[in-house]
Coordinates of C-alpha atoms in Angstrom, one line a residue:
Chain Q
X852 CA -0.2 0.0 0.1
X853 CA 3.0 2.4 0.8
X854 CA 4.3 1.9 -2.7
X855 CA 0.9 2.3 -3.8
X856 CA 1.0 6.0 -2.5
X857 CA 4.9 6.6 -4.0
X858 CA 3.6 5.2 -7.5
X859 CA 0.6 7.9 -7.3
X860 CA 2.5 10.7 -6.3
X861 CA 4.9 10.1 -9.7
X862 CA 2.2 9.8 -11.7
X863 CA 0.4 12.7 -10.3
X864 CA 3.4 15.1 -10.4
X865 CA 4.4 13.4 -14.0
X866 CA 0.7 14.4 -15.4
X867 CA 0.7 17.8 -14.0
X868 CA 4.3 18.5 -15.0
X869 CA 3.5 17.3 -18.6
X870 CA 0.2 19.3 -18.8
X871 CA -1.9 16.1 -19.2
X872 CA -4.2 17.1 -16.6
X873 CA -4.8 20.2 -15.2
X874 CA -5.9 18.6 -11.7
X875 CA -5.6 15.5 -10.2
X876 CA -8.0 14.3 -7.7
X877 CA -6.9 11.7 -4.9
X878 CA -6.9 11.1 -1.3
X879 CA -4.6 12.6 1.4
X880 CA -4.8 11.8 4.9
X881 CA -7.5 13.2 7.1
X882 CA -7.5 14.9 10.2
X883 CA -8.8 11.9 12.3
X884 CA -7.7 8.6 11.5
X885 CA -9.3 6.4 9.2
X886 CA -11.1 9.2 7.5
X887 CA -8.7 10.1 4.5
X888 CA -10.6 13.1 2.4
X889 CA -10.3 13.7 -1.0
X890 CA -7.5 15.9 -2.3
X891 CA -7.4 18.4 -5.2
X892 CA -4.0 18.7 -6.8
X893 CA -3.2 21.3 -9.4
X894 CA 1.1 21.8 -8.9
X895 CA 3.4 18.9 -9.4
X896 CA 4.9 20.0 -5.9
X897 CA 2.0 19.3 -4.1
X898 CA 1.8 16.0 -5.2
X899 CA 3.2 14.8 -2.3
X900 CA 0.0 15.5 -0.4
X901 CA -1.3 12.6 -1.9
X902 CA -1.7 9.2 0.2
X903 CA -3.2 5.7 -0.3
X904 CA -4.3 3.3 2.0
X905 CA -7.5 1.1 3.1
X906 CA -9.0 4.0 4.2
X907 CA -9.7 5.5 1.0
X908 CA -13.2 4.4 0.8
X909 CA -14.7 7.9 -0.4
X910 CA -15.8 7.4 -4.4
X911 CA -14.1 10.0 -6.5
X912 CA -16.3 10.0 -8.8
X913 CA -18.4 12.5 -7.3
X914 CA -16.2 15.3 -7.4
X915 CA -16.0 15.1 -11.4
X916 CA -18.7 16.5 -12.9
X917 CA -19.5 20.1 -13.8
X918 CA -15.8 20.8 -14.4
X919 CA -14.2 22.4 -17.2
X920 CA -10.6 21.3 -16.3
X921 CA -9.2 17.8 -17.5
X922 CA -8.9 15.8 -14.7
X923 CA -6.8 12.9 -13.9
X924 CA -8.4 10.9 -11.0
X925 CA -7.5 7.9 -8.8
X926 CA -9.9 5.5 -8.8
X927 CA -10.7 1.9 -7.5
X928 CA -12.8 -0.6 -8.8
X929 CA -16.2 0.8 -7.8
X930 CA -14.7 4.6 -8.4
X931 CA -14.0 3.3 -12.0
X932 CA -17.6 2.0 -12.5
X933 CA -19.0 5.3 -11.5
X934 CA -17.2 7.3 -13.6
X935 CA -18.3 4.8 -16.6
X936 CA -21.5 5.6 -15.4
X937 CA -20.9 9.5 -15.7
X938 CA -19.9 9.2 -18.9
X939 CA -23.1 6.7 -20.3
X940 CA -25.3 9.8 -18.7
X941 CA -23.1 12.6 -20.3
X942 CA -21.8 14.2 -16.6
X943 CA -18.5 14.0 -18.6
X944 CA -16.4 13.2 -21.6
X945 CA -14.2 10.5 -21.7
X946 CA -11.3 12.5 -23.0
X947 CA -11.8 14.8 -19.9
X948 CA -10.5 12.3 -17.5
X949 CA -7.5 10.4 -17.3
X950 CA -8.1 7.5 -14.8
X951 CA -5.1 6.4 -12.5
X952 CA -6.3 3.1 -11.9
X953 CA -5.8 1.4 -8.6
X954 CA -6.4 -2.2 -7.8
X955 CA -7.9 -2.4 -4.7
X956 CA -8.1 -5.4 -1.9
X957 CA -11.1 -3.7 -0.4
X958 CA -11.4 -0.8 2.4
X959 CA -11.7 -1.1 5.9
X960 CA -14.5 -0.4 7.9
X961 CA -14.1 2.7 10.4
X962 CA -17.4 2.1 11.9
X963 CA -15.9 -2.1 12.7
X964 CA -12.7 -1.1 13.9
X965 CA -14.0 1.6 16.1
X966 CA -16.6 -1.1 17.7
X967 CA -13.8 -3.6 17.9
X968 CA -11.9 -1.3 20.0
X969 CA -14.4 0.7 21.5
X970 CA -14.0 -0.3 25.2
X971 CA -10.1 0.2 24.6
X972 CA -10.9 4.4 24.2
X973 CA -10.0 6.5 21.2
X974 CA -8.0 5.4 18.6
X975 CA -5.3 8.0 18.0
X976 CA -3.1 6.4 15.0
X977 CA -3.6 3.7 12.5
X978 CA -1.1 1.9 10.3
X979 CA -0.9 -0.7 8.2
X980 CA 1.4 -3.6 7.0
X981 CA 1.3 -6.6 5.1
X982 CA -2.7 -6.9 5.2
X983 CA -2.9 -6.2 8.8
X984 CA -4.0 -2.7 10.3
X985 CA -2.7 -1.3 13.5
X986 CA -4.6 1.2 15.3
X987 CA -3.3 2.6 18.6
X988 CA -5.1 4.6 21.1
X989 CA -3.9 6.5 24.6
X990 CA -3.1 3.5 26.2
X991 CA -3.7 0.6 23.6
X992 CA -2.3 -1.1 20.3
X993 CA -4.7 -3.4 18.5
X994 CA -4.0 -5.1 15.2
X995 CA -6.6 -6.8 12.6
X996 CA -6.6 -8.5 9.9
X997 CA -7.4 -6.4 7.3
X998 CA -9.8 -9.3 5.8
X999 CA -11.9 -9.0 9.0
X1000 CA -12.7 -5.7 9.0
X1001 CA -13.5 -5.0 5.3
X1002 CA -16.6 -2.6 4.5
X1003 CA -19.6 -4.6 4.0
X1004 CA -19.4 -4.3 0.2
X1005 CA -15.9 -4.9 -0.2
X1006 CA -16.3 -8.2 1.3
X1007 CA -19.1 -9.1 -1.9
X1008 CA -17.2 -7.1 -4.6
X1009 CA -16.8 -8.8 -8.1
X1010 CA -15.0 -5.6 -9.7
X1011 CA -11.7 -4.8 -7.5
X1012 CA -9.5 -3.8 -10.8
X1013 CA -10.8 -0.4 -12.2
X1014 CA -12.9 -1.2 -15.4
X1015 CA -11.6 1.4 -17.4
X1016 CA -8.1 3.3 -16.9
X1017 CA -5.5 5.1 -19.0
X1018 CA -2.7 3.9 -16.6
X1019 CA -2.8 1.2 -13.5
X1020 CA -0.4 2.0 -10.7
X1021 CA 0.3 -1.9 -10.6
X1022 CA -0.7 -5.5 -11.9
X1023 CA -4.2 -6.0 -11.5
X1024 CA -5.2 -8.0 -8.0
X1025 CA -7.2 -11.4 -8.2
X1026 CA -11.2 -10.7 -8.3
X1027 CA -13.0 -12.7 -5.6
X1028 CA -14.8 -15.7 -6.9
X1029 CA -17.7 -17.9 -5.4
X1030 CA -19.7 -15.2 -3.4
X1031 CA -23.0 -14.4 -3.7
X1032 CA -23.1 -10.6 -3.4
X1033 CA -26.9 -10.9 -2.9
X1034 CA -27.1 -13.4 0.1
X1035 CA -28.7 -10.5 2.7
X1036 CA -31.2 -9.6 0.1
X1037 CA -32.1 -13.4 -0.4
X1038 CA -32.4 -13.6 3.4
X1039 CA -35.0 -10.2 3.5
X1040 CA -37.0 -11.5 0.3
X1041 CA -37.8 -14.7 2.4
X1042 CA -39.6 -12.7 5.4
X1043 CA -43.3 -12.4 5.5
X1044 CA -44.8 -8.7 4.4
X1045 CA -44.9 -8.4 8.0
X1046 CA -41.4 -8.8 9.1
X1047 CA -40.0 -6.8 5.7
X1048 CA -41.9 -3.9 7.2
X1049 CA -40.7 -4.3 10.4
X1050 CA -36.9 -4.8 9.4
X1051 CA -37.0 -1.9 7.2
X1052 CA -38.7 0.4 9.8
X1053 CA -35.8 -0.6 12.4
X1054 CA -32.9 -0.3 9.6
X1055 CA -34.2 3.8 9.4
X1056 CA -35.1 4.2 12.6
X1057 CA -32.4 5.8 13.5
X1058 CA -32.1 8.2 10.5
X1059 CA -31.6 11.8 11.0
X1060 CA -32.7 12.8 7.4
X1061 CA -29.1 15.0 7.2
X1062 CA -29.2 13.4 3.5
X1063 CA -25.4 12.4 4.0
X1064 CA -26.1 9.2 1.8
X1065 CA -27.1 11.3 -0.8
X1066 CA -24.2 13.9 -0.6
X1067 CA -21.4 10.9 -0.5
X1068 CA -23.4 9.4 -3.7
X1069 CA -21.9 9.9 -7.1
X1070 CA -25.2 9.4 -8.7
X1071 CA -27.0 11.8 -7.2
X1072 CA -25.9 15.2 -9.1
X1073 CA -29.4 16.7 -9.8
X1074 CA -29.2 20.5 -9.4
X1075 CA -32.6 20.1 -7.0
X1076 CA -33.2 17.1 -5.0
X1077 CA -36.5 15.6 -4.7
X1078 CA -36.1 15.7 -0.8
X1079 CA -35.0 19.9 -1.0
X1080 CA -38.1 20.4 -3.6
X1081 CA -40.6 22.2 -1.8
X1082 CA -43.1 23.1 -5.0
X1083 CA -43.9 20.2 -5.1
X1084 CA -43.2 18.9 -1.9
X1085 CA -42.5 15.4 -2.8
X1086 CA -42.0 13.8 0.5
X1087 CA -42.4 15.4 4.3
X1088 CA -39.4 16.7 5.6
X1089 CA -39.9 15.5 9.2
X1090 CA -38.5 12.3 10.9
X1091 CA -42.3 10.7 10.8
X1092 CA -41.3 7.2 10.2
X1093 CA -43.5 7.2 6.9
X1094 CA -41.5 10.3 5.7
X1095 CA -38.0 8.7 6.6
X1096 CA -39.0 5.2 4.6
X1097 CA -40.2 7.2 2.0
X1098 CA -36.6 9.3 1.3
X1099 CA -35.1 5.8 1.9
X1100 CA -36.7 3.9 -0.7
X1101 CA -37.0 6.7 -3.3
X1102 CA -33.2 7.5 -3.1
X1103 CA -32.6 4.0 -3.8
X1104 CA -34.9 3.8 -6.8
X1105 CA -33.4 7.1 -8.2
X1106 CA -30.1 4.8 -8.3
X1107 CA -32.0 1.7 -9.7
X1108 CA -29.4 0.3 -12.3
X1109 CA -27.0 2.8 -11.8
X1110 CA -25.4 2.3 -8.2
X1111 CA -22.3 0.0 -8.2
X1112 CA -22.8 -0.5 -4.8
X1113 CA -19.1 1.2 -4.0
X1114 CA -20.5 1.9 -0.3
X1115 CA -20.3 5.7 0.0
X1116 CA -23.4 6.3 1.2
X1117 CA -23.0 3.4 4.6
X1118 CA -19.8 5.0 4.7
X1119 CA -21.2 8.9 5.3
X1120 CA -24.0 8.2 7.5
X1121 CA -23.5 9.6 10.8
X1122 CA -25.7 7.1 12.8
X1123 CA -24.7 3.7 11.0
X1124 CA -27.7 2.6 8.8
X1125 CA -27.1 0.3 6.4
X1126 CA -28.4 2.4 3.5
X1127 CA -27.3 -0.4 0.8
X1128 CA -29.9 -2.6 1.9
X1129 CA -32.2 -0.6 -0.2
X1130 CA -30.1 -0.2 -3.1
X1131 CA -28.7 -3.9 -3.2
X1132 CA -32.4 -5.2 -4.0
X1133 CA -32.3 -3.4 -7.1
X1134 CA -29.3 -4.3 -7.8
X1135 CA -30.1 -7.8 -7.9
X1136 CA -33.5 -7.2 -10.1
X1137 CA -31.4 -5.6 -12.4
X1138 CA -29.0 -8.3 -12.6
X1139 CA -32.0 -11.1 -12.7
X1140 CA -34.2 -9.2 -14.8
X1141 CA -31.6 -7.3 -17.6
X1142 CA -28.3 -9.2 -16.7
X1143 CA -27.1 -6.0 -15.9
X1144 CA -24.2 -4.4 -13.4
X1145 CA -24.1 -1.0 -13.8
X1146 CA -20.8 1.0 -15.0
X1147 CA -19.0 -2.2 -16.8
X1148 CA -19.1 -0.9 -20.2
X1149 CA -19.2 2.0 -22.3
X1150 CA -20.9 0.8 -25.3
X1151 CA -24.2 -0.5 -23.9
X1152 CA -27.4 1.8 -22.7
X1153 CA -28.2 1.1 -19.1
X1154 CA -31.9 -1.3 -18.9
X1155 CA -33.9 2.1 -17.5
X1156 CA -33.2 4.2 -20.7
X1157 CA -33.6 1.5 -23.2
X1158 CA -36.3 -0.9 -24.4
X1159 CA -35.9 -4.5 -25.3
X1160 CA -39.3 -6.3 -26.6
X1161 CA -37.9 -9.1 -24.2
X1162 CA -37.9 -6.8 -20.9
X1163 CA -39.9 -8.4 -18.5
X1164 CA -43.4 -7.4 -18.2
X1165 CA -45.8 -10.1 -16.6
X1166 CA -46.3 -7.2 -13.9
X1167 CA -48.4 -5.2 -16.0
X1168 CA -51.9 -6.4 -16.0
Chain B
X274 CA -42.1 -1.9 -2.7
X275 CA -43.0 -5.6 -2.0
X276 CA -39.2 -5.7 -0.6
X277 CA -39.8 -3.2 2.0
X278 CA -43.2 -4.4 2.9
X279 CA -45.7 -3.3 0.9
X280 CA -48.4 -6.4 1.0
X281 CA -48.3 -8.0 -2.5
X282 CA -51.4 -6.7 -4.6
X283 CA -51.3 -3.8 -3.0
X284 CA -49.5 -2.2 -5.8
X285 CA -50.6 -2.8 -9.7
X286 CA -49.9 -1.8 -12.7
X287 CA -51.9 -1.5 -15.9
X288 CA -51.1 -0.4 -19.3
X289 CA -54.7 1.2 -20.6
X290 CA -55.1 3.1 -24.1
X291 CA -57.3 5.9 -24.1
X292 CA -59.5 3.9 -26.3
X293 CA -59.8 0.8 -24.2
X294 CA -62.8 2.1 -21.8
X295 CA -63.9 -1.2 -21.3
X296 CA -60.3 -2.4 -20.1
X297 CA -60.1 0.6 -17.7
X298 CA -63.6 -0.3 -16.1
X299 CA -62.5 -4.0 -15.9
X300 CA -59.0 -3.0 -14.4
X301 CA -60.5 -0.4 -12.1
X302 CA -62.9 -3.3 -10.4
X303 CA -60.5 -5.6 -10.3
X304 CA -58.2 -3.1 -8.6
X305 CA -60.9 -2.0 -6.1
X306 CA -62.2 -5.7 -5.4
X307 CA -58.4 -7.0 -4.7
X308 CA -57.7 -3.8 -2.6
X309 CA -60.9 -4.5 -0.3
X310 CA -59.7 -7.9 0.3
X311 CA -56.7 -6.6 1.3
X312 CA -58.5 -4.1 3.7
X313 CA -57.1 -0.6 4.4
X314 CA -53.7 0.2 4.4
X315 CA -52.5 1.0 7.6
X316 CA -48.7 1.1 6.7
X317 CA -47.0 3.6 5.4
X318 CA -49.5 6.4 6.5
X319 CA -48.5 9.7 8.3
X320 CA -50.7 10.3 10.9
X321 CA -50.6 14.3 11.2
X322 CA -50.9 15.7 14.8
X323 CA -54.4 17.1 15.2
X324 CA -54.0 21.0 15.4
X325 CA -57.1 23.1 17.4

């Protein structure tokens, strides 16, 4: 991972020096441990601010659109799929981005690590070596296998390597096989309507309607979001359970056929709601009904903006 | 919608042309019968506080 950092810095400095791009978007160390933040580099000498480790979970595709300059962007597998989605949705032109592909072995879940060392006190420092993550606090040091503290979406990720790239910083990593990404969705599908309702109501009970999930999501780029609209007001703004539920399932619907399961929403949620449970069902439907996973190709239109005679329509009476 | 707990049958879709008056009537009858059988919807209903 350390050599990833070095490689990213070298590439960013070179691209800026050669004038290939006007700006490189990557990560820099956050002010608190395990919270790396997006970083915009415009001069070659600033490239040393860039870092790479297992805490780069934010989806950088979210910072690409509505810009004029040529952008170099550091992209994991999921980020690259969101860049593809942006290109397909005409939010950015392929020529405008220079994708610096990063083969990814998953990102660490700060919440999981936090929970595992909750009793020990606050984490002040984090380091990483050979697949192990070590956290340090005032009076403790703990080491975790990275595999055991991955973000939930990373454990079931099938596209760890960038799907498009202009250059790669390392050899592709081996993709995970033999895992069922939709195991949890199937478990919910087996429940009765009553149990499903209870499950989802419980899931969003803590929601404070801060819309961090929406803001973190690269798909949510509407100039005015439906939740902010007041004429007409599509959804109630209170934390009434019905309003909250309406917000969550509508948000998910807006991501149908577009979501890459990058986990940015879940990572951003301040109260730890597993918001991907909503989008995942739609992802599963897309795979089953349209044989579609978002952001894998530039050559095919997404299922929701094409008509095919064989589209399933049994639900229409 | 059924995934988050709406009873199957409460949400229905139909494609009716403006020329298909009889189909429209049939669908309306079928849907109302089906929904009556399910009873009133008690979920996803927002109760507003009573204001004097």
